[in-house]
Amino acid sequence: MASMITTTAWVPRGFAAPFPNKYKFDEEEYERIAALAKLQLDDAEEDLAEAQEAEKKGSEKSDKKKAERETKDDDASDIEIDDDLKEYDLEHYDDTDEEAGEGQSMGMFGNVKSLAYYESNKEDPYITLDPGADEDDEEREDLQILATDNLLLAAKIEDELAHLEVYVYEDAADNLYVHHDIMLPAIPLCVEWLDCPVNKAGVDKDSAANFVAIGTFDPDIEIWDLDTIDCMYPNAILGQGANPEEETKKKKKKKSKKANDEYHVDAVLALAANRKHRNLLASGSADKTIKLWDLHTAKCVKSYSYHTDKVCSLAWHGVESTVLLSGSYDRTAAIADMRAPGEQPMRVGVESDIETVRWDPHDPNFFYVSTENGIVHYFDARKATKDPSASSSVWKLQAHDESVSSFDLNPVIPGFMVTGSTDKTVKIWDITAAGPSLVVSRDFDVGKVFSTAFAPDREVAFRVSIAGSNGNVSVWDTSTNAGVRKAFAQKVPNLPTREDGAEDRLVAVNNDEEEESSSDEGEEDDEDDDSEEDSDEDGDSMDED
């Protein structure tokens, strides 16, 4: 089974609904979905019509065969048919009955409105078995999310199917499991958690919420409600596919692939939600533009085109909430004030394509940039100029031998950085005034590492999510590593220790029965390996850069 996780995102504690709602398919929801589905059907019909027209122009051979076939049919009509068979009218068996009138058209949802459905199984006369309250209570309990739980979102590709898996992480129980998932139309490339309600009936637009924005190889951005399970369609679509009224105007026109000010025309590579202006979402695309979206209206309010190649990473400033940091394949990182779209941004240049950009959460004057050459740069934003070639970093670190595909800064503990690479390793760094130093390097058997992210809450500040090319996601409790405890003991005076004394505690989902059956067989070998690792820990985990 081929699978891969492209990116992950944490949800802070307290935002998820204790009991998520089951999706309700009512009349209003039907109308909304039908409008969205009609757009996709119209697009498919247009593509089909174009293909048929192109085929018709070069169909001389098929016309010839058709003529020959008609000749044969004429010959066949001259054959005398037995009287017993005449009543079956076999000679017109393949003919279309045009006089019978047109049948009912069947769309994506066909005649679903004519189907009878009931608010509950108790009202349905065809359901005679009563599951009872116990089963309902058990199902409700299975879906419950506690205030001490974190949600972890993982964008996954499995057997050419794309979906978003919503995990629940129970830290006290060392438990990680899939709560529900969301089917996606294309390969997901970026995920951003939103605390702003989007197109949710009966909810005030300024209230707290639990939504997710997903960017894929398609140019549209989908917004889903994480507190509703088994949804059929997203709450909103940011892009060309969200405007039924405009679609009719463009019906006879081919969709333009040229960048514009209204929507993306290529894959969405980066998303960044503004935590102070909660209705604003920034997106970066392979069409070289950055779009600013208003989540209240689901419309693009501004477009920026100051990069000359794909925009792959975005980050809002933690203090100056209108300042956006962007990274691009044009090998520059730009600092722009979104209130001044006409001004050229300040830039810094690097030696290769940029992978990720991050502001320093503990010093807003500095930011980090990782590249495909395995280097992490640390820049002073105050020294950035409009000429990227004139920039110089405070320090740069050869963190990995291959691309630094992901990295993150701990939001609670200063100087605590994690990096992940396509060289399959995850590394922890201690950043001081003298520069960065390596604390520990690990290979957690997740394949090429595509995502590393610290948990957002103080209670789980030492937890790191790790995911990669083998399709599994794990949570590493870094506080159980001796090197990490030694490096950050002074920064965290009351560093908790585990009662069981486990080293490098890793919490993962066990989906395979084979793994469960083989875990007992390999338990003794694992214990021996762990003891050997523990004995080597003191000597190897504190390698300095």
Coordinates of C-alpha atoms in Angstrom, one line a residue:
M1 CA 0.0 0.0 0.0
A2 CA 1.6 3.3 -1.1
S3 CA 0.9 6.2 1.2
M4 CA 2.5 9.5 2.2
I5 CA 1.8 12.3 4.6
T6 CA 2.7 15.7 3.1
T7 CA 2.0 18.0 6.0
T8 CA 0.6 18.2 9.5
A9 CA -0.9 20.9 11.7
W10 CA -1.8 21.0 15.4
V11 CA -5.1 22.3 16.9
P12 CA -4.7 24.0 20.4
R13 CA -6.6 22.6 23.3
G14 CA -10.1 23.9 24.0
F15 CA -11.2 24.7 20.4
A16 CA -12.6 21.3 19.4
A17 CA -16.3 20.7 20.3
P18 CA -16.6 18.1 23.1
F19 CA -19.1 16.2 21.0
P20 CA -18.7 16.8 17.2
N21 CA -21.9 17.0 15.2
K22 CA -23.0 14.4 12.7
Y23 CA -23.5 15.8 9.2
K24 CA -27.1 16.6 8.6
F25 CA -28.4 16.4 5.0
D26 CA -31.4 18.7 4.9
E27 CA -33.1 20.7 2.2
E28 CA -30.8 23.7 2.6
E29 CA -27.7 21.6 2.5
Y30 CA -29.0 19.8 -0.6
E31 CA -29.3 23.1 -2.4
R32 CA -25.8 24.2 -1.4
I33 CA -24.2 21.0 -2.5
A34 CA -26.2 20.9 -5.7
A35 CA -24.9 24.3 -6.6
L36 CA -21.3 23.3 -5.9
A37 CA -21.6 20.0 -7.7
K38 CA -23.2 21.7 -10.8
L39 CA -20.0 23.7 -11.2
Q40 CA -17.9 20.5 -11.4
L41 CA -20.4 18.8 -13.7
D42 CA -20.5 21.8 -16.1
D43 CA -16.8 21.8 -16.2
A44 CA -16.7 18.1 -17.1
E45 CA -19.4 18.6 -19.7
E46 CA -17.4 21.4 -21.3
D47 CA -14.3 19.4 -21.4
L48 CA -16.2 16.4 -22.9
A49 CA -17.8 18.7 -25.6
E50 CA -14.3 20.0 -26.5
A51 CA -12.9 16.5 -26.8
Q52 CA -15.8 15.4 -28.9
E53 CA -15.5 18.4 -31.2
A54 CA -11.8 17.7 -31.7
E55 CA -12.5 14.1 -32.3
K56 CA -15.2 14.9 -34.9
K57 CA -12.8 17.0 -37.0
G58 CA -10.4 14.1 -37.5
S59 CA -12.9 11.3 -37.8
E60 CA -12.8 10.5 -41.5
K61 CA -11.9 6.9 -40.8
S62 CA -14.8 6.5 -38.3
D63 CA -17.2 8.0 -40.8
K64 CA -16.1 5.5 -43.4
K65 CA -16.6 2.6 -41.0
K66 CA -20.0 4.0 -40.1
A67 CA -21.1 4.1 -43.8
E68 CA -20.0 0.5 -44.2
R69 CA -21.9 -0.5 -41.1
E70 CA -25.1 1.2 -42.5
T71 CA -24.7 -0.7 -45.7
K72 CA -24.5 -4.0 -43.8
D73 CA -27.6 -3.0 -41.9
D74 CA -29.5 -2.4 -45.1
D75 CA -28.5 -5.8 -46.4
A76 CA -29.6 -7.4 -43.1
S77 CA -33.0 -5.7 -43.5
D78 CA -33.6 -7.7 -46.7
I79 CA -33.3 -11.0 -44.9
E80 CA -36.6 -12.7 -44.3
I81 CA -37.3 -13.1 -40.6
D82 CA -39.2 -16.0 -39.2
D83 CA -42.8 -15.3 -38.3
D84 CA -42.3 -16.4 -34.7
L85 CA -39.5 -13.8 -34.3
K86 CA -41.3 -10.9 -35.9
E87 CA -43.2 -10.1 -32.8
Y88 CA -39.9 -9.3 -31.0
D89 CA -38.9 -6.7 -33.7
L90 CA -35.3 -7.8 -33.4
E91 CA -34.3 -5.8 -36.5
H92 CA -34.9 -2.6 -34.5
Y93 CA -33.4 -3.9 -31.3
D94 CA -30.5 -1.4 -31.2
D95 CA -32.6 1.6 -32.3
T96 CA -33.2 4.5 -29.8
D97 CA -36.8 5.1 -29.0
E98 CA -36.9 8.8 -29.7
E99 CA -40.7 9.0 -29.7
A100 CA -40.9 7.7 -26.1
G101 CA -39.8 11.2 -25.0
E102 CA -36.8 12.3 -22.9
G103 CA -36.1 10.5 -19.7
Q104 CA -35.4 12.2 -16.4
S105 CA -31.8 13.6 -16.4
M106 CA -29.6 12.2 -13.7
G107 CA -27.0 14.5 -12.2
M108 CA -24.4 13.7 -9.6
F109 CA -27.2 13.5 -6.9
G110 CA -29.8 12.2 -9.4
N111 CA -33.2 11.9 -7.9
V112 CA -32.0 12.1 -4.3
K113 CA -34.7 14.6 -3.4
S114 CA -37.4 12.1 -4.1
L115 CA -36.0 9.6 -1.7
A116 CA -37.8 9.3 1.6
Y117 CA -35.7 9.9 4.7
Y118 CA -36.5 10.3 8.4
E119 CA -35.1 12.4 11.1
S120 CA -34.4 9.3 13.2
N121 CA -34.4 5.6 12.8
K122 CA -37.4 5.4 15.2
E123 CA -39.6 7.1 12.6
D124 CA -38.5 4.8 9.8
P125 CA -41.1 2.0 9.5
Y126 CA -38.6 -0.3 7.7
I127 CA -36.2 -0.3 10.7
T128 CA -37.7 -2.7 13.2
L129 CA -34.6 -3.3 15.4
D130 CA -34.1 -0.8 18.2
P131 CA -30.4 -0.4 18.9
G132 CA -31.3 1.2 22.2
A133 CA -29.8 4.1 24.1
D134 CA -26.8 2.1 25.1
E135 CA -25.4 2.0 21.6
D136 CA -26.1 5.7 21.0
D137 CA -24.3 6.6 24.3
E138 CA -21.3 4.3 23.3
E139 CA -21.1 6.0 19.9
R140 CA -21.3 9.5 21.5
E141 CA -18.5 8.5 24.0
D142 CA -16.3 7.3 21.1
L143 CA -16.6 10.7 19.4
Q144 CA -15.9 12.7 22.6
I145 CA -13.0 15.1 22.7
L146 CA -11.7 16.1 26.1
A147 CA -10.5 19.6 27.0
T148 CA -7.0 18.0 27.6
D149 CA -6.9 16.5 24.1
N150 CA -5.1 18.0 21.1
L151 CA -6.2 17.5 17.5
L152 CA -3.5 16.7 15.0
L153 CA -4.3 17.2 11.3
A154 CA -2.4 15.1 8.7
A155 CA -2.8 15.5 4.9
K156 CA -2.4 12.0 3.5
I157 CA -2.2 10.3 0.1
E158 CA -3.1 6.6 0.1
D159 CA -3.5 4.5 -3.0
E160 CA -3.9 7.6 -5.1
L161 CA -6.7 8.8 -2.8
A162 CA -6.3 12.0 -0.9
H163 CA -7.8 12.8 2.5
L164 CA -7.2 14.7 5.7
E165 CA -7.0 12.5 8.8
V166 CA -8.1 14.1 12.1
Y167 CA -6.2 12.6 15.0
V168 CA -6.9 12.9 18.7
Y169 CA -3.7 13.0 20.9
E170 CA -4.2 12.1 24.5
D171 CA -1.0 13.0 26.2
A172 CA -1.7 11.5 29.6
A173 CA -2.6 8.2 28.1
D174 CA 0.1 8.2 25.4
N175 CA -2.6 7.6 22.9
L176 CA -3.0 8.7 19.2
Y177 CA -5.9 7.6 17.1
V178 CA -7.9 8.7 14.0
H179 CA -11.1 10.4 15.0
H180 CA -12.5 11.0 11.5
D181 CA -11.3 11.9 8.0
I182 CA -12.2 14.2 5.1
M183 CA -12.0 13.2 1.5
L184 CA -10.1 15.7 -0.7
P185 CA -10.3 16.3 -4.5
A186 CA -6.5 16.4 -5.1
I187 CA -3.1 15.8 -3.5
P188 CA -2.9 18.1 -0.4
L189 CA 0.1 20.3 -0.1
C190 CA -0.6 22.6 2.8
V191 CA -3.0 22.7 5.8
E192 CA -3.8 25.6 8.1
W193 CA -6.0 25.5 11.2
L194 CA -8.5 28.4 11.5
D195 CA -10.3 29.7 14.6
C196 CA -12.7 31.8 12.5
P197 CA -16.1 30.3 11.5
V198 CA -16.7 30.2 7.8
N199 CA -20.2 29.9 6.3
K200 CA -21.6 28.2 9.3
A201 CA -25.3 28.8 9.9
G202 CA -26.4 30.1 13.3
V203 CA -22.8 31.0 14.4
D204 CA -21.6 34.5 15.0
K205 CA -18.8 35.4 12.7
D206 CA -16.6 36.7 15.5
S207 CA -17.0 33.6 17.7
A208 CA -14.3 31.0 18.2
A209 CA -14.4 28.0 15.9
N210 CA -12.6 25.0 14.7
F211 CA -12.0 25.0 10.9
V212 CA -9.3 24.0 8.5
A213 CA -8.1 25.4 5.2
I214 CA -6.5 23.0 2.7
G215 CA -4.4 23.8 -0.3
T216 CA -4.0 21.1 -3.0
F217 CA -2.7 20.7 -6.6
D218 CA -6.0 22.2 -7.6
P219 CA -6.0 26.1 -7.5
D220 CA -9.0 26.2 -5.2
I221 CA -8.7 26.3 -1.4
E222 CA -11.3 24.3 0.6
I223 CA -12.5 25.3 4.1
W224 CA -13.9 22.5 6.3
D225 CA -15.6 22.4 9.7
L226 CA -13.6 20.1 12.0
D227 CA -16.5 19.9 14.4
T228 CA -18.8 18.1 11.9
I229 CA -18.0 14.6 10.8
D230 CA -19.0 12.8 7.5
C231 CA -19.4 16.0 5.6
M232 CA -20.0 15.7 1.8
Y233 CA -18.7 19.1 0.7
P234 CA -16.7 21.9 2.3
N235 CA -18.2 24.9 4.0
A236 CA -16.6 27.2 1.5
I237 CA -14.3 27.2 -1.5
L238 CA -11.8 30.0 -2.1
G239 CA -11.2 30.4 -5.8
Q240 CA -12.9 30.1 -9.2
G241 CA -14.9 27.1 -8.3
A242 CA -16.9 29.0 -5.7
N243 CA -19.0 31.3 -7.9
P244 CA -22.0 29.7 -9.6
E245 CA -23.2 33.0 -11.0
E246 CA -19.9 33.7 -12.7
E247 CA -19.7 30.2 -14.1
T248 CA -22.5 30.8 -16.5
K249 CA -20.7 33.8 -18.0
K250 CA -17.6 31.7 -18.6
K251 CA -19.4 28.7 -19.9
K252 CA -18.4 29.1 -23.5
K253 CA -14.9 30.4 -22.6
K254 CA -12.0 28.2 -21.8
K255 CA -10.7 28.7 -18.3
S256 CA -7.7 31.1 -18.2
K257 CA -4.4 29.9 -16.8
K258 CA -3.1 33.4 -16.6
A259 CA -2.5 34.8 -13.1
N260 CA -5.2 37.3 -12.0
D261 CA -6.3 39.3 -9.0
E262 CA -9.4 37.2 -8.1
Y263 CA -8.2 33.6 -7.7
H264 CA -5.2 31.2 -8.1
V265 CA -4.7 29.4 -11.4
D266 CA -2.2 26.8 -10.2
A267 CA -1.4 24.6 -7.1
V268 CA -1.7 26.2 -3.7
L269 CA 1.6 25.6 -1.9
A270 CA 1.3 27.7 1.3
L271 CA -1.4 29.0 3.7
A272 CA -1.1 31.3 6.7
A273 CA -4.0 32.4 9.0
N274 CA -3.7 35.8 10.7
R275 CA -4.2 35.2 14.4
K276 CA -5.0 38.9 15.2
H277 CA -7.2 39.6 12.2
R278 CA -8.9 36.3 12.3
N279 CA -10.9 36.7 9.1
L280 CA -7.7 37.1 7.0
L281 CA -6.0 34.1 5.3
A282 CA -2.9 34.4 3.0
S283 CA -2.2 31.9 0.3
G284 CA 0.9 31.3 -1.9
S285 CA 0.7 29.5 -5.2
A286 CA 2.7 28.0 -8.0
D287 CA 1.2 30.8 -10.1
K288 CA 3.8 33.1 -8.4
T289 CA 1.2 35.2 -6.6
I290 CA 0.1 35.7 -3.0
K291 CA -3.6 36.2 -2.3
L292 CA -5.3 37.7 0.7
W293 CA -8.7 36.3 1.5
D294 CA -11.6 37.5 3.6
L295 CA -13.1 34.5 5.3
H296 CA -16.3 36.3 6.1
T297 CA -17.1 36.8 2.4
A298 CA -14.9 33.9 1.0
K299 CA -13.5 36.5 -1.5
C300 CA -10.0 37.5 -2.5
V301 CA -9.5 41.1 -1.3
K302 CA -5.9 41.6 -2.7
S303 CA -3.4 39.9 -4.9
Y304 CA 0.4 40.4 -4.8
S305 CA 2.9 39.5 -7.5
Y306 CA 6.3 40.6 -6.2
H307 CA 7.9 37.1 -6.5
T308 CA 9.2 35.7 -9.8
D309 CA 8.7 32.0 -9.1
K310 CA 6.5 29.7 -7.0
V311 CA 5.6 30.9 -3.5
C312 CA 6.1 28.0 -1.2
S313 CA 6.0 29.3 2.4
L314 CA 4.2 32.1 4.3
A315 CA 4.3 33.4 7.9
W316 CA 2.5 36.4 9.6
H317 CA 4.5 38.6 12.0
G318 CA 3.7 37.9 15.6
V319 CA 3.5 41.6 16.6
E320 CA 3.1 43.7 13.4
S321 CA 0.0 41.8 12.3
T322 CA -0.1 43.2 8.8
V323 CA 3.4 42.2 7.9
L324 CA 3.8 38.9 5.9
L325 CA 7.0 36.9 5.4
S326 CA 7.1 34.9 2.2
G327 CA 9.6 32.4 0.7
S328 CA 9.9 31.5 -3.0
Y329 CA 11.7 29.3 -5.4
D330 CA 13.2 32.6 -6.8
R331 CA 15.6 32.2 -3.9
T332 CA 14.4 35.2 -2.0
A333 CA 12.4 35.8 1.2
A334 CA 10.3 39.0 1.2
I335 CA 8.9 41.1 4.1
A336 CA 5.9 43.0 2.9
D337 CA 3.2 45.2 4.6
M338 CA -0.1 44.0 3.2
R339 CA -1.5 47.5 3.6
A340 CA 0.9 48.8 0.9
P341 CA 0.5 46.5 -2.1
G342 CA 2.2 49.0 -4.5
E343 CA 5.5 49.2 -2.6
Q344 CA 8.4 46.8 -3.2
P345 CA 9.0 44.6 -0.2
M346 CA 12.3 44.2 1.7
R347 CA 14.2 41.1 0.6
V348 CA 16.9 38.7 1.6
G349 CA 18.6 36.2 -0.7
V350 CA 19.8 32.6 -0.2
E351 CA 21.9 30.1 -2.2
S352 CA 19.1 27.8 -3.3
D353 CA 15.3 27.3 -3.5
I354 CA 13.5 28.1 -0.2
E355 CA 11.6 25.4 1.6
T356 CA 10.2 27.1 4.7
V357 CA 10.2 30.5 6.5
R358 CA 9.4 31.2 10.1
W359 CA 9.5 34.3 12.4
D360 CA 11.3 33.9 15.7
P361 CA 8.5 33.6 18.2
H362 CA 10.6 35.0 21.0
D363 CA 12.3 37.9 19.1
P364 CA 10.1 39.4 16.4
N365 CA 13.1 41.2 14.8
F366 CA 14.5 37.9 13.5
F367 CA 13.4 35.1 11.1
Y368 CA 14.5 31.8 9.8
V369 CA 14.8 30.4 6.3
S370 CA 15.5 26.8 5.3
T371 CA 16.6 25.7 1.8
E372 CA 16.8 22.6 -0.3
N373 CA 20.6 22.5 0.2
G374 CA 20.0 21.6 3.8
I375 CA 20.9 25.0 5.2
V376 CA 19.1 27.1 7.8
H377 CA 19.6 30.9 7.7
Y378 CA 19.0 33.3 10.6
F379 CA 18.3 36.9 9.4
D380 CA 17.8 40.2 11.1
A381 CA 14.7 41.8 9.5
R382 CA 15.9 45.3 10.3
K383 CA 18.9 44.8 8.0
A384 CA 16.9 43.6 5.0
T385 CA 16.9 45.8 1.9
K386 CA 15.2 45.9 -1.5
D387 CA 18.3 44.3 -3.0
P388 CA 18.4 40.6 -2.0
S389 CA 22.0 40.2 -3.1
A390 CA 23.1 42.7 -0.5
S391 CA 21.7 40.7 2.4
S392 CA 23.7 38.6 4.9
S393 CA 22.5 36.3 7.6
V394 CA 23.4 36.6 11.3
W395 CA 24.4 32.9 11.1
K396 CA 23.7 29.9 8.8
L397 CA 23.7 26.3 9.7
Q398 CA 24.3 23.2 7.5
A399 CA 21.6 21.3 9.3
H400 CA 21.2 18.3 7.0
D401 CA 22.9 16.7 4.0
E402 CA 19.7 17.0 2.0
S403 CA 16.8 19.4 1.8
V404 CA 15.4 20.8 5.1
S405 CA 11.9 20.1 4.1
S406 CA 10.4 21.3 7.4
F407 CA 11.5 22.9 10.7
D408 CA 9.7 24.6 13.6
L409 CA 10.5 26.8 16.6
N410 CA 9.1 26.0 20.0
P411 CA 6.5 28.6 20.9
V412 CA 7.1 28.1 24.7
I413 CA 10.8 27.4 25.1
P414 CA 13.3 29.9 23.6
G415 CA 16.0 28.6 21.3
F416 CA 14.4 25.1 20.9
M417 CA 14.4 24.2 17.2
V418 CA 13.5 21.0 15.4
T419 CA 14.4 20.2 11.8
G420 CA 13.3 17.4 9.4
S421 CA 14.9 16.4 6.1
T422 CA 14.6 14.2 3.1
D423 CA 17.7 12.4 4.5
K424 CA 15.1 10.8 6.9
T425 CA 16.5 12.3 10.1
V426 CA 15.0 14.6 12.7
K427 CA 17.3 16.8 14.7
I428 CA 16.9 19.0 17.8
W429 CA 18.9 22.2 18.1
D430 CA 19.8 24.5 21.0
I431 CA 20.1 28.1 19.8
T432 CA 22.0 30.4 22.1
A433 CA 23.7 33.8 21.6
A434 CA 26.8 31.9 20.3
G435 CA 24.7 30.2 17.6
P436 CA 23.0 26.8 17.2
S437 CA 24.3 23.5 18.5
L438 CA 23.1 20.0 17.8
V439 CA 21.4 18.3 20.7
V440 CA 20.2 15.0 19.2
S441 CA 19.6 13.4 15.8
R442 CA 17.1 10.5 15.3
D443 CA 15.7 8.4 12.5
F444 CA 12.2 7.4 13.4
D445 CA 11.6 5.3 10.4
V446 CA 9.0 7.6 8.9
G447 CA 10.8 7.7 5.5
K448 CA 11.7 11.1 4.1
V449 CA 10.6 13.6 6.7
F450 CA 8.0 16.1 5.3
S451 CA 6.6 17.6 8.5
T452 CA 7.9 18.4 12.0
A453 CA 5.8 20.6 14.3
F454 CA 5.7 21.5 18.0
A455 CA 2.5 21.1 19.9
P456 CA 1.0 24.6 20.6
D457 CA 0.1 24.3 24.3
R458 CA 2.4 24.8 27.3
E459 CA 1.4 21.5 28.8
V460 CA 2.7 19.6 25.8
A461 CA 5.5 22.0 24.7
F462 CA 8.0 19.2 24.4
R463 CA 5.8 17.1 22.0
V464 CA 6.8 17.1 18.3
S465 CA 4.7 15.6 15.5
I466 CA 6.7 13.8 12.8
A467 CA 5.4 12.5 9.5
G468 CA 6.9 11.6 6.1
S469 CA 6.9 9.5 3.0
N470 CA 5.8 6.1 4.6
G471 CA 2.4 7.5 5.5
N472 CA 2.7 7.3 9.3
V473 CA 2.5 10.1 11.8
S474 CA 4.1 10.0 15.3
V475 CA 4.4 12.2 18.3
W476 CA 7.8 12.4 20.0
D477 CA 8.0 13.4 23.6
T478 CA 11.4 15.1 23.5
S479 CA 11.5 15.5 27.2
T480 CA 12.2 11.8 27.5
N481 CA 15.6 12.3 25.7
A482 CA 18.6 12.7 28.0
G483 CA 20.3 15.2 25.7
V484 CA 17.2 17.4 25.5
R485 CA 16.7 17.4 29.3
K486 CA 20.4 18.4 29.8
A487 CA 20.3 21.2 27.1
F488 CA 17.0 22.8 28.2
A489 CA 17.0 22.1 32.0
Q490 CA 17.9 25.7 32.8
K491 CA 15.3 27.2 30.4
V492 CA 12.6 25.0 32.0
P493 CA 13.3 24.7 35.7
N494 CA 10.4 22.4 36.5
L495 CA 11.0 20.0 33.6
P496 CA 8.7 17.0 34.2
T497 CA 10.1 13.5 34.1
R498 CA 8.2 10.3 33.3
E499 CA 7.6 7.8 36.1
D500 CA 8.4 4.8 33.9
G501 CA 11.7 6.3 32.9
A502 CA 11.1 5.7 29.1
E503 CA 13.7 7.1 26.8
D504 CA 12.7 8.7 23.5
R505 CA 9.0 8.1 24.0
L506 CA 7.2 7.9 20.6
V507 CA 3.4 7.7 20.3
A508 CA 2.1 6.4 17.0
V509 CA -1.1 4.9 15.5
N510 CA -1.0 1.1 15.2
N511 CA -3.1 0.3 12.2
D512 CA -1.7 -3.1 11.2
E513 CA -2.8 -6.3 13.0
E514 CA 0.6 -7.8 11.9
E515 CA 2.4 -5.2 13.9
E516 CA 0.3 -6.0 17.0
S517 CA 1.0 -9.7 16.6
S518 CA 4.7 -9.2 16.0
S519 CA 5.2 -6.7 18.8
D520 CA 5.2 -9.5 21.4
E521 CA 7.7 -11.6 19.5
G522 CA 10.1 -8.7 19.1
E523 CA 9.7 -7.3 22.6
E524 CA 12.8 -8.9 24.0
D525 CA 14.9 -7.7 21.0
D526 CA 13.5 -4.2 21.3
E527 CA 14.4 -4.1 25.0
D528 CA 18.0 -5.1 24.2
D529 CA 18.2 -2.5 21.5
D530 CA 16.8 0.2 23.8
S531 CA 19.4 -0.7 26.5
E532 CA 22.1 -0.4 23.9
E533 CA 20.8 3.0 22.7
D534 CA 20.6 4.2 26.3
S535 CA 24.2 3.2 26.9
D536 CA 25.2 5.1 23.8
E537 CA 23.1 8.1 24.5
D538 CA 25.6 9.8 26.8
G539 CA 28.3 9.6 24.3
D540 CA 26.5 10.3 20.9
S541 CA 23.5 12.5 21.5
M542 CA 25.4 15.6 22.3
D543 CA 27.3 16.0 19.1
E544 CA 28.1 19.7 18.5
D545 CA 27.8 21.3 15.1

